[in-house]
GROMACS .gro file of C-alpha atoms in nm:
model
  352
    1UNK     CA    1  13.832   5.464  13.260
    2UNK     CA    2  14.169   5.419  13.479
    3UNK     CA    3  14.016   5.589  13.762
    4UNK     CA    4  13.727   5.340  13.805
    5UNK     CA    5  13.995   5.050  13.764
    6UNK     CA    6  14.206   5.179  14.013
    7UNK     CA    7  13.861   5.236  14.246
    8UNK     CA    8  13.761   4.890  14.153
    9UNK     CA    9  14.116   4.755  14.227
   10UNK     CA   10  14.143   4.928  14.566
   11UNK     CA   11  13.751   4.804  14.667
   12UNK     CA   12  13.873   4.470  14.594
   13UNK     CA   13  14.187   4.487  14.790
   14UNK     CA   14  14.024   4.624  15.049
   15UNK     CA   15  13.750   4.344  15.021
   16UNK     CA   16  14.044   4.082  15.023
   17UNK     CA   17  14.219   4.216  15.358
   18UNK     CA   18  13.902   4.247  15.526
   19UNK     CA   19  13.812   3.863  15.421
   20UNK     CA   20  14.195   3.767  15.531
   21UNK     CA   21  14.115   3.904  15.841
   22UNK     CA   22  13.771   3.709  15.900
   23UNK     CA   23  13.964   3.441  15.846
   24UNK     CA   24  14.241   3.479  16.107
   25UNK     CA   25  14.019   3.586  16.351
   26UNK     CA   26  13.796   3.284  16.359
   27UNK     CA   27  14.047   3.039  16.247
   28UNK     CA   28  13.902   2.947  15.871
   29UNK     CA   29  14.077   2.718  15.643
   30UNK     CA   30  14.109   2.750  15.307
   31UNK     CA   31  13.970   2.357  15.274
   32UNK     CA   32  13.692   2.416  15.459
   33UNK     CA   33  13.376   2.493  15.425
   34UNK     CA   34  13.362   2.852  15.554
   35UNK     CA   35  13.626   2.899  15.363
   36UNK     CA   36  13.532   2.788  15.035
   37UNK     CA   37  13.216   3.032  15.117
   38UNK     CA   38  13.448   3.304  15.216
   39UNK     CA   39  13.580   3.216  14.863
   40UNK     CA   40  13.282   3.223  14.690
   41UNK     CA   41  13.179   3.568  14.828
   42UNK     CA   42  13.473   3.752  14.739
   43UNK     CA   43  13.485   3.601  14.360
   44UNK     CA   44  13.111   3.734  14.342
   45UNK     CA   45  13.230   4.065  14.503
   46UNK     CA   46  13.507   4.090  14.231
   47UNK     CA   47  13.250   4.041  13.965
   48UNK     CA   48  13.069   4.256  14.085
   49UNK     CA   49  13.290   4.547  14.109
   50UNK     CA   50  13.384   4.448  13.744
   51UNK     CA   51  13.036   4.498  13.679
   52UNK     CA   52  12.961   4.795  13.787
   53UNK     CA   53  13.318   4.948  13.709
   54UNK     CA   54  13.164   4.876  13.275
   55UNK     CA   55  12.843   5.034  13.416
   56UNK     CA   56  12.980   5.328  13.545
   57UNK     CA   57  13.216   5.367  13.229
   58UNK     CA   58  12.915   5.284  13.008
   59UNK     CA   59  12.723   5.617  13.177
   60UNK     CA   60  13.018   5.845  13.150
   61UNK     CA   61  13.047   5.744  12.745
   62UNK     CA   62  12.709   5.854  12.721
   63UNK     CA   63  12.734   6.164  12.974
   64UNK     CA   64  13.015   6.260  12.753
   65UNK     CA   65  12.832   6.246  12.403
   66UNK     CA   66  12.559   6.460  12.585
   67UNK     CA   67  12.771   6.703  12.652
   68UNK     CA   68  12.994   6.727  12.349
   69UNK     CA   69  12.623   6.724  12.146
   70UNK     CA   70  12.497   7.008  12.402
   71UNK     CA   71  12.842   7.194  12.321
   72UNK     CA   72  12.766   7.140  11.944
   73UNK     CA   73  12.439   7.261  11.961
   74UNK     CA   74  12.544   7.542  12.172
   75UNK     CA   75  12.828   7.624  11.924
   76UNK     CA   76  12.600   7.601  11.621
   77UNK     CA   77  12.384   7.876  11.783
   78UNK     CA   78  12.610   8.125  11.855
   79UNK     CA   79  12.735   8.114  11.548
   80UNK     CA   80  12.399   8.056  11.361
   81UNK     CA   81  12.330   8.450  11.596
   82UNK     CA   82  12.683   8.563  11.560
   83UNK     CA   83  12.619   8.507  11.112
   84UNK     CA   84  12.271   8.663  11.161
   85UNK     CA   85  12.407   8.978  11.342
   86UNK     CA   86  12.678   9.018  11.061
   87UNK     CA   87  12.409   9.007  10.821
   88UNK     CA   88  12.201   9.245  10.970
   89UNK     CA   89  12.436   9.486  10.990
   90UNK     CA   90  12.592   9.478  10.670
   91UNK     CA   91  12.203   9.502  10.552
   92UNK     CA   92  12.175   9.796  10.810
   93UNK     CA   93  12.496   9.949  10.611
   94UNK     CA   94  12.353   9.863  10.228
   95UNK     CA   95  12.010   9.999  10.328
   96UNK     CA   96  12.141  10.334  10.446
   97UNK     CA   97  12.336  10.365  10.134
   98UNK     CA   98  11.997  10.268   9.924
   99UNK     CA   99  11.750  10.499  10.137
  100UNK     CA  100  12.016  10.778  10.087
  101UNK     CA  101  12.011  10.738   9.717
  102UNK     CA  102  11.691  10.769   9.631
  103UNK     CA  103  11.638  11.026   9.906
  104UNK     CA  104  11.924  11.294   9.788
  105UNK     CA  105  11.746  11.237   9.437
  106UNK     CA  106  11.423  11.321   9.540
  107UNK     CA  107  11.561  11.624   9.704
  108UNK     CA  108  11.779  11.748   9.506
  109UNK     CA  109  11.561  11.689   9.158
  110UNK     CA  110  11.295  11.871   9.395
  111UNK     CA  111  11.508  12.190   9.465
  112UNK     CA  112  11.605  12.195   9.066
  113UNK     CA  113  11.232  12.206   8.960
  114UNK     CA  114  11.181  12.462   9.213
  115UNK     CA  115  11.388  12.711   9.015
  116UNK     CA  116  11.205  13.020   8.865
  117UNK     CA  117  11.421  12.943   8.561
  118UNK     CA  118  11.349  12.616   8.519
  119UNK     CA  119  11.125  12.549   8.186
  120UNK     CA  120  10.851  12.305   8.141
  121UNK     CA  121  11.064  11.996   8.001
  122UNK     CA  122  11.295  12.047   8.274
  123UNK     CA  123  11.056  12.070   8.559
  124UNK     CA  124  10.887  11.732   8.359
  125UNK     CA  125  11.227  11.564   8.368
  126UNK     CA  126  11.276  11.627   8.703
  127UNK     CA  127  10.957  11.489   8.776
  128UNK     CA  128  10.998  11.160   8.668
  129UNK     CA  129  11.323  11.121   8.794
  130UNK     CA  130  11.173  11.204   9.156
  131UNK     CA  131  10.878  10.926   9.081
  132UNK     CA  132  11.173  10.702   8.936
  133UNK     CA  133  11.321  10.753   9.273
  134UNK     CA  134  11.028  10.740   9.456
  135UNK     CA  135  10.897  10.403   9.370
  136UNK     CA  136  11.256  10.249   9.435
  137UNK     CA  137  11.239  10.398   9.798
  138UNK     CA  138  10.912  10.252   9.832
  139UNK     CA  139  11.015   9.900   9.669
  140UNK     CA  140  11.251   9.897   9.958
  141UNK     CA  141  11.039   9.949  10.216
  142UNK     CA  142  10.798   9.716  10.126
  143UNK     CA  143  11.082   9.473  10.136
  144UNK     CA  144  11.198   9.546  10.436
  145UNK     CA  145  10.832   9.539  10.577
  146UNK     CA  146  10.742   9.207  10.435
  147UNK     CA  147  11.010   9.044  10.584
  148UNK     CA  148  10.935   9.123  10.919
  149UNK     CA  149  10.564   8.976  10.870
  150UNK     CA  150  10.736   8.659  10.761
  151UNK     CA  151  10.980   8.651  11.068
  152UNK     CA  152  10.675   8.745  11.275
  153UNK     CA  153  10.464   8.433  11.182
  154UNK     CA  154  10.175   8.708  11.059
  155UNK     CA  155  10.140   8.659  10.692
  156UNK     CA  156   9.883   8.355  10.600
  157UNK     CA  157   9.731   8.231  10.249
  158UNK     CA  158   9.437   8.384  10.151
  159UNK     CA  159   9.345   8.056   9.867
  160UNK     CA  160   9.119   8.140   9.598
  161UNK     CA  161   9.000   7.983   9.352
  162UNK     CA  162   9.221   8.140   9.017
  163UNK     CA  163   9.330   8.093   8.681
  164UNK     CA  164   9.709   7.989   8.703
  165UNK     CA  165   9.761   8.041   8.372
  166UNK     CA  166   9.614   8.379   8.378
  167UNK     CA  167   9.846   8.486   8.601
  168UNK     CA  168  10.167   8.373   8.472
  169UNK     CA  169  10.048   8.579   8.144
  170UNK     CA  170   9.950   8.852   8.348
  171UNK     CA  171  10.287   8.900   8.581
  172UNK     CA  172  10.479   8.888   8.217
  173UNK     CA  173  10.284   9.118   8.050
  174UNK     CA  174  10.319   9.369   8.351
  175UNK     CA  175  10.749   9.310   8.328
  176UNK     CA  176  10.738   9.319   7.949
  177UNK     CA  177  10.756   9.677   7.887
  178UNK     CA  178  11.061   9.750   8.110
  179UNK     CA  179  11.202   9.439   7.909
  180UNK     CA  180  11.117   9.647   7.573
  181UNK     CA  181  11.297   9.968   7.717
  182UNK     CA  182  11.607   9.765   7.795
  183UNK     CA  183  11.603   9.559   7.467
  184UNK     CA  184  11.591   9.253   7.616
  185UNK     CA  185  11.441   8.930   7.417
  186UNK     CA  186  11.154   8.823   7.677
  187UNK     CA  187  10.931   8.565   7.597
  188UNK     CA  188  10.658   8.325   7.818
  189UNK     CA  189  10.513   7.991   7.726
  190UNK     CA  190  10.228   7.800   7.951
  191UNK     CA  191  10.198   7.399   7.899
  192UNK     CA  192   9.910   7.320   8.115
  193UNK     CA  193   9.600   7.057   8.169
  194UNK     CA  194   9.418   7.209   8.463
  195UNK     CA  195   9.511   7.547   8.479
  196UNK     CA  196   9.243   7.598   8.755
  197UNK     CA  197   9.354   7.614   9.070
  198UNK     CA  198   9.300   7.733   9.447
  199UNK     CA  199   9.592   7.898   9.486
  200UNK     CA  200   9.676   8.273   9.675
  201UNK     CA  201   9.749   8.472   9.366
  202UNK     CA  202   9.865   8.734   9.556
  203UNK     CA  203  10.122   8.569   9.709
  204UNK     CA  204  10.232   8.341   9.358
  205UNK     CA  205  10.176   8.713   9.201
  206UNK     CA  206  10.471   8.844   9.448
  207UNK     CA  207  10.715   8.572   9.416
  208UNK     CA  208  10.683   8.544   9.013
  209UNK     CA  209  10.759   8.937   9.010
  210UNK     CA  210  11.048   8.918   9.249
  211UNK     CA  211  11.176   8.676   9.039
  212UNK     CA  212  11.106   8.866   8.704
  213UNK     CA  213  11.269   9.211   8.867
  214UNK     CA  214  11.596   9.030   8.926
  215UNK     CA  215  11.586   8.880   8.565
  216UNK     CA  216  11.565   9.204   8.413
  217UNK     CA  217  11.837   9.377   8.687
  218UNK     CA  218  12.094   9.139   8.635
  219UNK     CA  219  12.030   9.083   8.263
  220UNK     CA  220  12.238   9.325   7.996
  221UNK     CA  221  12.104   9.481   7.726
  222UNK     CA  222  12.004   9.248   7.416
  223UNK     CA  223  11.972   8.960   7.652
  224UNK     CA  224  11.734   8.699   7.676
  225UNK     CA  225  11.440   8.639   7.986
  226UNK     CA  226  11.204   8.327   7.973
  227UNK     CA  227  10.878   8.251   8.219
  228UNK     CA  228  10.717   7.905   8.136
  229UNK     CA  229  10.484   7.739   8.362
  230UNK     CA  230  10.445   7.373   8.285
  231UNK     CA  231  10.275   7.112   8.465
  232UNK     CA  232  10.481   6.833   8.613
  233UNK     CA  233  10.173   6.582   8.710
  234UNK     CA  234   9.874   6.546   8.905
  235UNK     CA  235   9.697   6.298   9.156
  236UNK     CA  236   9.408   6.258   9.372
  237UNK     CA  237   9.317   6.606   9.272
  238UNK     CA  238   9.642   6.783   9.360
  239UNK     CA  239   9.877   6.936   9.061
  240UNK     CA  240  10.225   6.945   9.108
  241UNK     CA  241  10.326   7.252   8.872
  242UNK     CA  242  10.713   7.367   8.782
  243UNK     CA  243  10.776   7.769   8.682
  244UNK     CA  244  11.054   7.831   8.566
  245UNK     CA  245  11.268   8.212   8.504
  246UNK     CA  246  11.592   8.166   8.317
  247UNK     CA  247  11.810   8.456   8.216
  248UNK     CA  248  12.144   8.536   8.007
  249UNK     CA  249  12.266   8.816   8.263
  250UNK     CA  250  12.559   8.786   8.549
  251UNK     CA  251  12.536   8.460   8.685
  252UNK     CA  252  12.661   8.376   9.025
  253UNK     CA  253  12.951   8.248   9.200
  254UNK     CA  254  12.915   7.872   9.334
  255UNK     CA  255  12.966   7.999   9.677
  256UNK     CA  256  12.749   8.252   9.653
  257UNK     CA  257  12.448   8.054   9.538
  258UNK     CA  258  12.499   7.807   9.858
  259UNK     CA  259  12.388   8.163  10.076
  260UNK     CA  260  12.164   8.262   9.789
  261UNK     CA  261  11.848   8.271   9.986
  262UNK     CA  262  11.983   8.356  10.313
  263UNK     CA  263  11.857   8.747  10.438
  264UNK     CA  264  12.004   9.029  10.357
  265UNK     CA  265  12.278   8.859  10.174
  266UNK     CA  266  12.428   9.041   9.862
  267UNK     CA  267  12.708   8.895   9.625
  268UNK     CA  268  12.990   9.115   9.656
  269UNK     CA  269  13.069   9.187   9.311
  270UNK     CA  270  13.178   9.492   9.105
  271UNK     CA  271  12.893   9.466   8.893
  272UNK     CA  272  12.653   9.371   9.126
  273UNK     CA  273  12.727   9.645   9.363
  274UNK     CA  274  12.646   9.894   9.124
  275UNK     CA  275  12.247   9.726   9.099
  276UNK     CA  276  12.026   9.884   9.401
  277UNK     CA  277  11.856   9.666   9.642
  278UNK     CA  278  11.827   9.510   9.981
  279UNK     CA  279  11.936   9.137   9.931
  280UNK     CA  280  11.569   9.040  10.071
  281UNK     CA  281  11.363   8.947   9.757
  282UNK     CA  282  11.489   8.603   9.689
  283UNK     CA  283  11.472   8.514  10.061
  284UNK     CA  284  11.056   8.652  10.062
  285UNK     CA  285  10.967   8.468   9.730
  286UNK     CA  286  11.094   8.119   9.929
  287UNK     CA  287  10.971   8.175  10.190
  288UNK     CA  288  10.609   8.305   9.959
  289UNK     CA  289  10.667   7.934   9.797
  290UNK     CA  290  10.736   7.711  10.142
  291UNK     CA  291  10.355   7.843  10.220
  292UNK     CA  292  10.209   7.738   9.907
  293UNK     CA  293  10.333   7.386   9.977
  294UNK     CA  294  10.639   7.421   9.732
  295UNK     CA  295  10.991   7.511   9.685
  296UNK     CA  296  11.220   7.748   9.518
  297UNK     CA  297  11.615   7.650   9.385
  298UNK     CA  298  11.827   7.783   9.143
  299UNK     CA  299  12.070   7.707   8.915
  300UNK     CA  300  12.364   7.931   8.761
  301UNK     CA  301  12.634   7.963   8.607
  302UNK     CA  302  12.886   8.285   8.622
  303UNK     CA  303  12.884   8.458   8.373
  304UNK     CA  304  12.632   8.332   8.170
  305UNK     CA  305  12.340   8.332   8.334
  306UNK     CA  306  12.076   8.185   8.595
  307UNK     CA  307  11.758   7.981   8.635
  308UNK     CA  308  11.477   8.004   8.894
  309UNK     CA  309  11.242   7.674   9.003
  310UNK     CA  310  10.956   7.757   9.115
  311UNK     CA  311  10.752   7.408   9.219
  312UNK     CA  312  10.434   7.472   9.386
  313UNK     CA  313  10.157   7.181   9.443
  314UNK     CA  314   9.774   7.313   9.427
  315UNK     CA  315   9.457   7.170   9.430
  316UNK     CA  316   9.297   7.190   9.122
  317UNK     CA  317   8.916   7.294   9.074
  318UNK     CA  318   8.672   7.196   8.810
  319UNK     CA  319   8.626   7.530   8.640
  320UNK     CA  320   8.218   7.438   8.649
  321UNK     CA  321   8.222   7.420   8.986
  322UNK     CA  322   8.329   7.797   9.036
  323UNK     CA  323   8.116   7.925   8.732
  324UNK     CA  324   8.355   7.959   8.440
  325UNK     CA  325   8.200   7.770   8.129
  326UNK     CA  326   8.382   7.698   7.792
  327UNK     CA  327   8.266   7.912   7.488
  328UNK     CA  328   8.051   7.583   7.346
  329UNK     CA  329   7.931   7.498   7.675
  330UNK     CA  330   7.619   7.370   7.615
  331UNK     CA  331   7.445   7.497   7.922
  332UNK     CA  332   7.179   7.667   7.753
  333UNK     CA  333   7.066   7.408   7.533
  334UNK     CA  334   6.830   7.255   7.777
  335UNK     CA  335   6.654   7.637   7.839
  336UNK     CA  336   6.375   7.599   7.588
  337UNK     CA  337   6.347   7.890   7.368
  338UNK     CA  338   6.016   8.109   7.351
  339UNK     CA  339   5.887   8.254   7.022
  340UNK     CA  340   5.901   8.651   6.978
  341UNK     CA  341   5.592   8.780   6.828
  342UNK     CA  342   5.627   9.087   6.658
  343UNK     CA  343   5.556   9.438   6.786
  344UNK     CA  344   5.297   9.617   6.633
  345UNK     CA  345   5.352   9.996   6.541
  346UNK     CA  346   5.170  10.217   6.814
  347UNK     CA  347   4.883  10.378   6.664
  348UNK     CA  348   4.875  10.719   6.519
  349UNK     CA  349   4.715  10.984   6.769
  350UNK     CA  350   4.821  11.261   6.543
  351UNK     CA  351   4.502  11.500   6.451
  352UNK     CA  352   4.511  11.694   6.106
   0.00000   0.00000   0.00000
């Protein structure tokens, strides 16, 4: 701003001297009429200058802001890349710990049931502590896996038309027996209208058990899991359904849950650090829930326990159109019904 005042103060003086001299060379008064147009033109050229001296500030302002949001922007990036790169390496460092786990127990569990000596329980335990291993090291995989067909843009819904009640019922009643074994309380409770839906079940399938394996992870023994599926409204043929997962275990930190659903994010926590797995579930069951047109959030409390919110909207389907008919439909009452005449006995072709 000073420099274009002094540049406008300098064109002006220099606009002065060079009218001062028009006027000595050709002998203009200051009463006259040349000179009150001489007058005139250097007012106007002072106002002028003024002018554009605001104009010119005016455009560096906004050059300025550009720049400073360009810098922001900038800034944001790198450290939106530098945050990513962390992440991915400290996921690079928890996954080679995880793969190695499961991966020295497989072989060495392997090697043990090799032994000439070893008996038939033994070789049996070993057994199912290598399939025990191996379905952890294949949970992880598939993590990994699935997460780079979300970051690729590849996975789509594949709607069908489903029974979303059905398959609340059905994801507990798979999660329920590893609840048993652990003697935790687990219990499920649907409160639905139209429980027909076209929805991907195989997605909604996904997310619910994501969210029901970290229930029963982070949840002690004798604790207490919930699933309930209620139905929050519905309009111009679209349902707006809540699910909920609440359970008593660890909690979480209030900074924590702020990065909750970021990748390969883990709380760093004693406890926590002791429970196997890649940070990535949380993250794929949002992102599951963005494509069915919903949302997931959470809401915890250290120590004593957390709560998933699952909202998804679906359109819902009039379970005649799709061929599923109550047990007093009355569909057959307009088939009218034909008498059965009675079958006579063949005759006897026996001789004597």
């Amino acid at each position: 701003f000073m420099s274009l005042m002094w540049m406008r103060q300098m064109t002006h003086n220099e606009t002065t001297e060079m009218i001062d001299s028009i006027r000595t060379r050709f002998g203009v008064g200051e009463g006259t009429q040349q000179g009150i147009f001489l007058d005139g033109m250097l007012q106007g050229m002072q106002e002028l200058l003024m002018e554009n001296a605001v104009i010119q500030m005016v455009l560096i302002v906004i050059s300025l802001v550009v720049l400073f949001s360009l810098f922001s922007v900038m800034i944001k990036r790198e450290s939106s890349a530098q945050a990513s790169s962390k992440a991915k390496s400290t996921f690079l460092s928890n996954m080679s710990h995880d793969i190695r786990t499961p991966m020295n127990a497989i072989i060495g569990y392997t090697n043990l049931a090799r032994r000439e000596e070893a008996t038939f329980d033994e070789v049996k335990e070993y057994l199912e502590k290598i399939d025990g291993s191996s379905q952890h090291l294949l949970a992880l995989i598939n993590d990994v896996l699935e997460m780079s067909r979300i970051e690729s843009g590849k996975l789509e819904l594949d709607p069908s038309h489903m029974d979303l009640e059905q398959c609340v019922q059905e994801a507990g009643d798979l999660i329920r027996t590893q609840m048993h074994v652990k003697q935790i309380d687990f219990s499920s409770a649907c409160d639905i209208e139209h429980k027909w839906v076209l929805c991907d079940k195989n997605l909604l399938n996904r997310a619910l058990m994501n969210l029901l394996g970290n229930a029963l992870k982070f949840t002690g023994e004798k604790g207490e899991v919930s699933l309930r599926l209620t139905e929050l409204s519905d309009a111009d043929g679209i349902g707006n359904y809540e699910i909920r997962v609440k359970d008593t275990g660890i909690g979480m930190n209030p900074a924590f849950v702020e990065h909750l659903f970021t990748p390969f994010e883990r709380e760093r926590d004693s406890t926590v650090s002791k429970i196997q797995g890649t940070g990535l579930g949380l993250d794929i069951s949002r992102q599951f829930s963005e494509l069915m047109g919903g949302d997931l959030t959470c809401e915890s409390v250290y120590g004593e326990g957390s709560e998933f919110i699952l909202n998804v909207e679906q359109k819902i389907k009039d379970p005649t159109e799709i061929g599923v008919f109550s047990e007093h439909s009355d569909i057959y009452s307009s088939i009218p019904s034909t008498p059965i005449s009675p079958v006579s006995p063949p005759p006897d072709t026996s001789t004597e």
